[in-house]
Coordinates of N, CA and C in Angstrom, one line a residue:
M1 N 127.2 20.1 -40.3 CA 126.0 20.6 -40.1 C 126.2 21.7 -39.1
D2 N 125.2 22.7 -39.1 CA 125.2 23.7 -38.1 C 125.1 23.2 -36.6
T3 N 126.0 23.9 -35.8 CA 126.1 23.6 -34.3 C 124.5 23.7 -33.7
A4 N 123.8 24.7 -34.0 CA 122.7 24.9 -33.5 C 121.6 23.9 -33.9
L5 N 121.5 23.6 -35.2 CA 120.7 22.4 -35.7 C 121.2 21.3 -35.0
A6 N 122.4 21.0 -34.8 CA 122.9 19.6 -34.3 C 122.4 19.6 -32.9
A7 N 122.3 20.5 -32.2 CA 121.7 20.7 -30.7 C 120.2 20.5 -30.6
L8 N 119.5 21.0 -31.8 CA 118.1 20.7 -31.8 C 117.5 19.2 -32.1
I9 N 118.5 18.5 -32.7 CA 118.1 17.3 -33.1 C 117.8 16.3 -31.7
P10 N 118.7 16.4 -30.8 CA 118.4 15.5 -29.7 C 117.4 16.0 -28.7
V11 N 117.1 17.4 -28.8 CA 115.9 18.0 -28.2 C 114.4 17.3 -28.9
A12 N 114.7 17.4 -30.3 CA 113.4 17.0 -31.1 C 113.2 15.5 -30.6
L13 N 114.2 14.7 -30.5 CA 114.1 13.3 -30.3 C 113.4 13.1 -29.0
V14 N 114.0 13.7 -28.0 CA 113.4 13.6 -26.6 C 111.8 14.1 -26.6
L15 N 111.7 15.1 -27.3 CA 110.1 15.7 -27.3 C 109.3 14.6 -28.1
A16 N 109.8 14.1 -29.2 CA 109.0 13.1 -29.9 C 108.7 12.0 -29.2
A17 N 109.8 11.3 -28.5 CA 109.6 10.1 -27.8 C 108.8 10.3 -26.7
T18 N 108.8 11.5 -26.0 CA 107.9 11.7 -24.9 C 106.4 11.8 -25.4
A19 N 106.2 12.4 -26.5 CA 104.7 12.6 -27.1 C 104.3 11.3 -27.6
A20 N 105.1 10.5 -28.4 CA 104.8 9.0 -28.6 C 104.4 8.3 -27.6
M21 N 104.9 8.4 -26.6 CA 104.8 7.6 -25.2 C 103.4 7.5 -24.9
E22 N 102.7 8.6 -25.0 CA 101.1 8.7 -24.7 C 100.5 7.8 -25.6
L23 N 100.9 7.6 -27.0 CA 100.2 6.8 -27.9 C 100.6 5.3 -27.3
V24 N 101.7 5.0 -27.1 CA 102.0 3.8 -26.8 C 101.3 3.4 -25.4
A25 N 101.2 4.4 -24.4 CA 100.7 4.0 -23.2 C 99.3 3.8 -23.5
W26 N 98.4 4.5 -24.2 CA 97.2 4.2 -24.7 C 96.8 2.9 -25.0
A27 N 97.6 2.5 -26.2 CA 97.5 1.1 -26.8 C 97.8 0.2 -25.7
S28 N 98.8 0.2 -25.1 CA 99.2 -0.8 -23.9 C 98.2 -1.0 -22.9
H29 N 97.6 0.1 -22.6 CA 96.6 0.4 -21.5 C 95.4 -0.5 -22.1
K30 N 94.9 -0.1 -23.2 CA 93.6 -0.6 -23.8 C 93.9 -2.2 -24.2
Y31 N 95.0 -2.7 -24.9 CA 95.0 -3.9 -25.3 C 95.9 -4.9 -24.6
V32 N 96.7 -4.3 -23.7 CA 97.6 -5.2 -22.9 C 97.0 -5.3 -21.6
M33 N 97.1 -4.3 -21.0 CA 96.4 -4.1 -19.5 C 95.2 -4.5 -19.4
H34 N 94.2 -4.2 -20.3 CA 92.8 -4.7 -20.2 C 92.7 -5.8 -21.2
G35 N 93.8 -6.4 -21.6 CA 93.8 -7.7 -22.2 C 94.7 -8.7 -21.5
F36 N 95.6 -9.3 -22.3 CA 96.3 -10.4 -21.4 C 97.2 -10.2 -20.4
G37 N 97.2 -8.6 -20.1 CA 97.9 -8.1 -18.9 C 96.9 -7.9 -17.8
W38 N 95.8 -8.4 -17.7 CA 94.9 -8.1 -16.6 C 95.3 -8.6 -15.3
A39 N 96.0 -9.6 -15.3 CA 96.4 -10.4 -14.1 C 97.2 -9.4 -13.2
W40 N 97.9 -8.6 -14.0 CA 98.7 -7.4 -13.3 C 97.9 -6.2 -13.0
H41 N 97.1 -6.0 -13.9 CA 96.4 -4.5 -13.9 C 95.2 -4.6 -12.8
R42 N 94.6 -5.9 -12.9 CA 93.2 -5.9 -11.9 C 93.3 -5.1 -10.8
D43 N 94.4 -5.4 -9.9 CA 94.3 -4.9 -8.6 C 94.3 -3.3 -8.6
H44 N 94.7 -2.6 -9.8 CA 94.6 -1.2 -10.0 C 93.1 -0.9 -10.0
H45 N 92.3 -1.4 -10.4 CA 90.9 -1.3 -10.3 C 90.0 -1.8 -9.2
E46 N 90.7 -2.4 -8.3 CA 89.9 -2.9 -7.2 C 90.7 -2.3 -5.9
P47 N 89.8 -2.1 -4.7 CA 90.1 -1.6 -3.6 C 91.4 -2.4 -2.8
H48 N 92.3 -1.8 -2.3 CA 93.3 -2.6 -1.7 C 94.1 -1.5 -0.7
D49 N 94.8 -2.3 0.3 CA 95.3 -1.7 1.4 C 96.7 -1.3 1.1
G50 N 97.6 -2.3 0.4 CA 98.8 -2.1 0.3 C 99.3 -0.8 -0.5
F51 N 100.6 -0.4 -0.3 CA 100.9 0.8 -1.2 C 101.4 0.4 -2.6
L52 N 101.9 -0.9 -2.7 CA 102.3 -1.2 -4.0 C 101.1 -2.0 -4.5
E53 N 101.1 -2.0 -5.9 CA 100.1 -3.1 -6.8 C 100.9 -3.6 -7.8
R54 N 100.1 -4.9 -8.0 CA 100.8 -5.6 -9.2 C 101.0 -4.8 -10.4
N55 N 100.0 -3.9 -10.6 CA 100.0 -3.1 -11.6 C 101.4 -2.2 -11.9
D56 N 102.0 -2.0 -10.8 CA 103.2 -1.2 -10.6 C 104.3 -1.8 -11.5
R57 N 104.2 -3.3 -11.7 CA 105.2 -4.0 -12.7 C 105.2 -3.3 -13.9
F58 N 104.0 -2.8 -14.6 CA 104.2 -2.2 -15.8 C 105.2 -0.9 -15.8
A59 N 105.5 -0.2 -14.5 CA 106.5 0.8 -14.7 C 107.7 0.0 -14.9
L60 N 107.9 -1.0 -14.2 CA 109.2 -1.5 -14.3 C 109.5 -1.9 -15.9
V61 N 108.5 -2.3 -16.7 CA 108.6 -2.5 -18.2 C 108.9 -1.3 -18.7
G62 N 108.4 -0.1 -18.5 CA 108.7 1.1 -19.0 C 110.1 1.5 -18.8
A63 N 110.5 1.2 -17.6 CA 111.9 1.6 -17.1 C 112.9 0.5 -18.0
G64 N 112.6 -0.6 -18.3 CA 113.4 -1.6 -19.0 C 113.4 -1.0 -20.3
I65 N 112.5 -0.6 -20.8 CA 112.5 0.1 -22.4 C 113.6 1.3 -22.4
S66 N 113.2 2.2 -21.4 CA 114.2 3.4 -21.2 C 115.8 2.9 -21.1
I67 N 115.9 2.0 -20.2 CA 117.3 1.7 -19.9 C 117.8 0.9 -21.0
T68 N 117.0 0.1 -21.9 CA 117.5 -0.4 -23.0 C 118.0 0.5 -24.2
L69 N 117.1 1.4 -24.3 CA 117.3 2.6 -25.3 C 118.8 3.3 -24.8
F70 N 118.7 3.7 -23.6 CA 120.0 4.3 -23.1 C 121.3 3.4 -23.4
A71 N 121.2 2.1 -23.1 CA 122.4 1.1 -23.4 C 122.7 1.2 -24.7
L72 N 121.6 1.1 -25.7 CA 121.9 1.2 -27.4 C 122.7 2.5 -27.6
G73 N 122.5 3.6 -26.7 CA 123.1 4.8 -27.2 C 124.4 5.2 -26.4
S74 N 124.7 3.9 -25.8 CA 125.9 4.2 -25.0 C 127.2 3.6 -25.6
P75 N 128.3 4.5 -26.0 CA 129.4 3.9 -26.6 C 130.3 3.0 -25.5
M76 N 130.1 3.1 -24.2 CA 130.6 2.2 -23.4 C 130.1 0.8 -23.3
I77 N 128.8 0.7 -23.7 CA 128.4 -0.6 -23.8 C 128.2 -1.3 -25.0
M78 N 127.8 -0.3 -26.1 CA 127.9 -0.9 -27.5 C 129.1 -0.8 -28.3
G79 N 130.0 -0.1 -27.8 CA 131.4 0.0 -28.4 C 130.9 0.7 -29.8
P80 N 131.5 0.1 -30.9 CA 131.6 0.7 -32.1 C 130.1 0.7 -32.8
H81 N 129.4 -0.2 -32.2 CA 127.9 -0.3 -32.6 C 127.0 0.4 -32.0
V82 N 127.3 1.5 -31.4 CA 126.4 2.5 -30.7 C 125.2 3.0 -31.5
W83 N 124.2 3.2 -31.2 CA 122.9 3.8 -32.0 C 122.5 5.2 -31.2
W84 N 123.3 6.2 -31.9 CA 123.3 7.2 -31.1 C 121.8 7.9 -30.7
P85 N 120.7 7.9 -31.4 CA 119.5 8.3 -31.0 C 118.8 7.4 -29.8
G86 N 119.5 6.3 -29.6 CA 119.0 5.5 -28.4 C 119.0 6.3 -27.1
T87 N 120.0 7.3 -26.6 CA 120.3 7.9 -25.5 C 118.9 8.7 -25.4
W88 N 118.8 9.5 -26.6 CA 117.8 10.7 -26.6 C 116.2 10.1 -26.5
L89 N 116.1 9.1 -27.3 CA 114.7 8.3 -27.1 C 114.5 7.7 -25.8
G90 N 115.6 7.1 -25.1 CA 115.5 6.6 -23.9 C 115.2 7.7 -22.8
L91 N 115.8 8.9 -23.0 CA 115.6 10.2 -22.0 C 114.1 10.5 -22.2
G92 N 113.6 10.5 -23.6 CA 112.1 10.7 -23.8 C 111.3 9.8 -23.1
V93 N 111.6 8.4 -23.2 CA 110.6 7.5 -22.3 C 110.7 7.7 -20.7
L94 N 111.8 8.1 -20.3 CA 112.2 8.5 -19.0 C 111.2 9.8 -18.6
V95 N 111.3 10.9 -19.5 CA 110.5 12.0 -19.1 C 109.0 11.6 -19.0
Y96 N 108.6 10.8 -20.0 CA 107.2 10.4 -20.1 C 106.8 9.5 -18.7
G97 N 107.7 8.9 -18.3 CA 107.5 8.1 -17.1 C 107.4 8.8 -15.9
I98 N 108.2 10.0 -15.9 CA 108.1 11.1 -14.9 C 106.8 11.6 -14.9
I99 N 106.3 12.1 -15.9 CA 105.1 12.8 -16.2 C 103.9 11.9 -15.6
Y100 N 103.9 10.5 -16.1 CA 103.0 9.6 -15.8 C 102.8 9.4 -14.4
T101 N 104.1 9.3 -13.7 CA 104.1 9.0 -12.4 C 103.5 10.3 -11.6
L102 N 103.8 11.5 -11.8 CA 103.2 12.7 -11.2 C 101.9 12.9 -11.6
I103 N 101.2 12.7 -12.8 CA 99.9 12.9 -13.2 C 99.0 11.9 -12.8
H104 N 99.3 10.4 -13.2 CA 98.5 9.4 -13.0 C 98.6 8.7 -11.4
D105 N 99.7 8.8 -11.1 CA 99.6 8.2 -9.8 C 99.7 9.1 -8.7
G106 N 100.1 10.3 -9.2 CA 100.2 11.4 -8.1 C 98.8 12.4 -8.0
L107 N 98.5 12.8 -8.9 CA 97.2 13.6 -9.3 C 96.0 12.9 -9.1
V108 N 95.9 11.9 -10.2 CA 94.6 11.4 -10.2 C 94.3 10.3 -9.1
H109 N 95.5 9.5 -8.7 CA 95.1 8.4 -7.7 C 95.5 8.8 -6.4
Q110 N 96.1 10.1 -6.4 CA 96.6 10.7 -5.0 C 97.5 9.9 -4.2
R111 N 98.6 9.1 -4.9 CA 99.4 8.1 -4.3 C 100.7 9.0 -3.5
W112 N 101.0 10.1 -4.3 CA 102.1 10.9 -3.7 C 101.7 12.2 -3.1
F113 N 100.6 12.9 -3.4 CA 100.2 14.1 -2.7 C 98.7 14.1 -2.8
R114 N 98.3 15.1 -2.0 CA 96.7 15.3 -2.0 C 96.4 16.5 -2.6
W115 N 95.7 16.6 -3.8 CA 95.4 17.7 -4.3 C 94.3 17.5 -5.2
V116 N 92.9 18.0 -5.1 CA 91.8 17.9 -5.8 C 91.5 19.1 -6.8
P117 N 91.8 19.0 -7.9 CA 91.7 20.2 -8.7 C 90.1 20.5 -8.9
R118 N 89.9 21.6 -8.8 CA 88.5 22.1 -9.0 C 88.0 22.6 -10.4
R119 N 89.1 23.0 -11.1 CA 88.8 23.3 -12.4 C 90.1 23.1 -13.5
G120 N 89.9 23.5 -14.8 CA 91.0 23.4 -15.7 C 91.4 22.0 -16.1
Y121 N 92.4 21.8 -16.7 CA 92.8 20.5 -17.5 C 93.0 19.5 -16.5
A122 N 93.7 19.9 -15.3 CA 93.9 18.8 -14.2 C 92.5 18.2 -13.9
R123 N 91.6 18.9 -13.7 CA 90.3 18.5 -13.1 C 89.7 17.5 -14.3
R124 N 89.9 17.8 -15.5 CA 89.6 17.0 -16.7 C 90.2 15.7 -16.7
L125 N 91.4 15.6 -16.5 CA 92.2 14.4 -16.4 C 91.5 13.5 -15.0
V126 N 91.3 14.2 -14.1 CA 90.9 13.5 -13.0 C 89.4 12.8 -13.5
Q127 N 88.6 13.7 -13.9 CA 87.3 13.1 -14.3 C 87.3 12.0 -15.3
A128 N 88.1 12.3 -16.4 CA 88.3 11.0 -17.4 C 88.9 9.9 -16.8
H129 N 89.6 9.9 -16.0 CA 90.3 8.6 -15.6 C 89.2 8.0 -14.3
R130 N 88.6 8.6 -13.8 CA 87.5 8.3 -12.9 C 86.4 7.6 -13.8
L131 N 86.2 8.3 -14.9 CA 85.2 7.4 -15.8 C 85.8 6.1 -16.2
H132 N 87.2 6.2 -16.4 CA 87.7 4.9 -16.7 C 87.6 3.8 -15.8
H133 N 87.7 4.2 -14.6 CA 87.4 3.3 -13.3 C 86.1 3.1 -12.9
A134 N 85.0 3.6 -13.7 CA 83.7 3.5 -13.5 C 83.1 2.0 -13.8
T135 N 83.8 1.3 -14.6 CA 83.4 -0.1 -15.0 C 84.0 -1.2 -14.0
I136 N 83.4 -2.3 -14.1 CA 83.8 -3.4 -13.3 C 84.3 -4.4 -14.3
G137 N 85.7 -5.0 -14.2 CA 86.0 -5.7 -14.9 C 87.0 -5.1 -16.0
K138 N 87.5 -6.0 -17.0 CA 88.3 -5.4 -18.1 C 87.6 -5.1 -19.3
E139 N 86.4 -5.5 -19.4 CA 85.7 -5.3 -20.7 C 85.0 -3.8 -20.6
G140 N 84.9 -3.3 -21.9 CA 84.1 -1.9 -21.9 C 85.2 -0.8 -21.5
G141 N 84.6 0.4 -21.3 CA 85.6 1.3 -20.5 C 85.8 2.5 -21.5
V142 N 86.3 3.6 -21.1 CA 86.7 4.8 -21.8 C 87.9 5.2 -21.2
S143 N 88.5 6.2 -22.0 CA 89.6 7.0 -21.4 C 91.0 6.1 -21.1
F144 N 91.7 5.6 -22.0 CA 92.7 4.8 -21.8 C 94.1 5.5 -21.8
G145 N 94.0 6.8 -22.0 CA 95.4 7.4 -22.2 C 95.6 7.9 -20.7
F146 N 96.7 8.6 -20.5 CA 97.2 9.0 -19.1 C 97.4 10.6 -19.0
V147 N 97.6 11.1 -20.1 CA 98.1 12.4 -20.1 C 97.0 13.4 -21.0
I148 N 96.6 12.7 -21.9 CA 95.6 13.5 -22.9 C 94.2 12.8 -22.4
A149 N 93.3 13.8 -22.1 CA 92.0 13.3 -21.7 C 90.9 13.9 -22.6
R150 N 90.1 13.3 -23.0 CA 88.9 13.7 -23.8 C 87.9 14.4 -23.0
D151 N 86.9 15.1 -23.6 CA 85.8 15.7 -22.6 C 85.1 14.8 -21.9
P152 N 85.0 14.9 -20.5 CA 84.3 14.0 -19.7 C 83.0 13.8 -19.8
A153 N 82.2 14.6 -20.5 CA 80.8 14.5 -20.8 C 80.5 13.6 -22.0
R154 N 81.5 13.6 -22.9 CA 81.5 12.8 -24.0 C 81.9 11.4 -23.7
L155 N 82.7 11.2 -22.8 CA 83.1 9.9 -22.2 C 82.1 9.4 -21.4
A156 N 81.4 10.1 -20.6 CA 80.2 9.5 -19.9 C 79.1 9.1 -20.7
R157 N 78.8 9.8 -21.9 CA 77.7 9.3 -22.9 C 78.0 8.0 -23.6
E158 N 79.6 7.9 -24.0 CA 80.1 6.7 -24.4 C 80.1 5.5 -23.7
L159 N 80.3 5.8 -22.2 CA 80.2 4.9 -21.2 C 78.6 4.3 -21.0
Q160 N 77.8 5.0 -21.0 CA 76.4 4.9 -20.9 C 75.9 3.9 -22.1
A161 N 76.4 4.4 -23.3 CA 76.1 3.6 -24.4 C 76.6 2.2 -24.5
Q162 N 77.8 2.1 -23.9 CA 78.4 0.8 -23.6 C 77.7 -0.2 -22.6
H163 N 77.3 0.7 -21.5 CA 76.4 -0.3 -20.6 C 75.1 -0.5 -21.1
A164 N 74.4 0.3 -21.9 CA 73.1 0.0 -22.5 C 73.2 -1.3 -23.5
A165 N 74.3 -1.2 -24.1 CA 74.6 -2.4 -25.2 C 75.2 -3.6 -24.4
G166 N 75.2 -3.5 -23.1 CA 75.9 -4.8 -22.5 C 77.2 -5.0 -22.4
L167 N 78.0 -4.0 -23.1 CA 79.4 -4.1 -23.2 C 80.2 -3.8 -21.9
A168 N 79.6 -3.2 -21.1 CA 80.2 -2.9 -19.8 C 79.4 -2.7 -18.7
T169 N 79.9 -3.1 -17.4 CA 79.3 -3.1 -16.2 C 79.6 -2.0 -15.5
L170 N 78.8 -1.3 -15.0 CA 79.2 0.3 -14.2 C 79.2 -0.3 -12.6
R171 N 80.2 0.4 -12.0 CA 80.1 0.4 -10.6 C 79.1 1.2 -10.0
G172 N 78.8 0.8 -8.8 CA 77.6 1.7 -8.0 C 78.3 2.4 -6.9
D173 N 79.8 2.3 -6.9 CA 80.4 2.9 -5.8 C 80.9 4.4 -6.1
S174 N 81.9 4.9 -5.3 CA 82.3 6.2 -5.5 C 83.4 6.3 -6.6
A175 N 83.8 5.2 -7.4 CA 84.8 5.2 -8.3 C 84.6 6.2 -9.3
S176 N 83.2 6.7 -9.7 CA 82.9 7.8 -10.6 C 82.5 9.0 -10.3
R177 N 82.9 9.3 -8.8 CA 82.4 10.6 -8.2 C 83.1 11.7 -9.0
D178 N 82.5 12.8 -8.9 CA 83.0 14.0 -9.4 C 83.2 13.8 -10.9
V179 N 82.2 13.3 -11.3 CA 82.2 13.1 -13.0 C 81.0 13.8 -13.4
P180 N 80.7 14.0 -14.8 CA 79.3 14.6 -15.1 C 78.0 13.8 -14.8
E181 N 77.1 14.4 -14.6 CA 75.9 13.8 -14.3 C 75.4 12.8 -14.9
E182 N 75.8 12.6 -16.2 CA 75.1 11.4 -16.9 C 75.4 10.0 -16.3
I183 N 76.5 10.1 -15.6 CA 76.8 8.7 -15.1 C 75.9 8.5 -13.7

């Protein structure tokens, strides 16, 4: 195999795993965190004073997945049964975790730094996630992704339709400020 091509395979695996993690995160947010994992996720949707949340346990699950993949790709751990893509897929999961931490915890929830974007995609991410937090409880809701955000005006209309149909209870507080006027 050509050396340049052989070098591109690990890069492609890292990029593919990073991109796939947004789909995994969306599904786990919608069906696990807002499903049977609500006991861990609830405090993320409620005001609290502490620095850490029960919800942060999900980051440990993600880290466990990344570590497991790294271990599967490690000859020191797996010996002759090494699964070489494991290292690169584990790195992709790790890269997504870093992106998630910077964007979701840092930018959207202001846990690590204070910056409120006034325009562009960063503002769209913040608006979409505020719409996600505009509901009370685990039922209903919109925008379950963390890095990819749909148009906030469309999300607001979907949320209003859910509310009108009795599928979502909207907050009356500032959880949804800085979002389109439909809310």
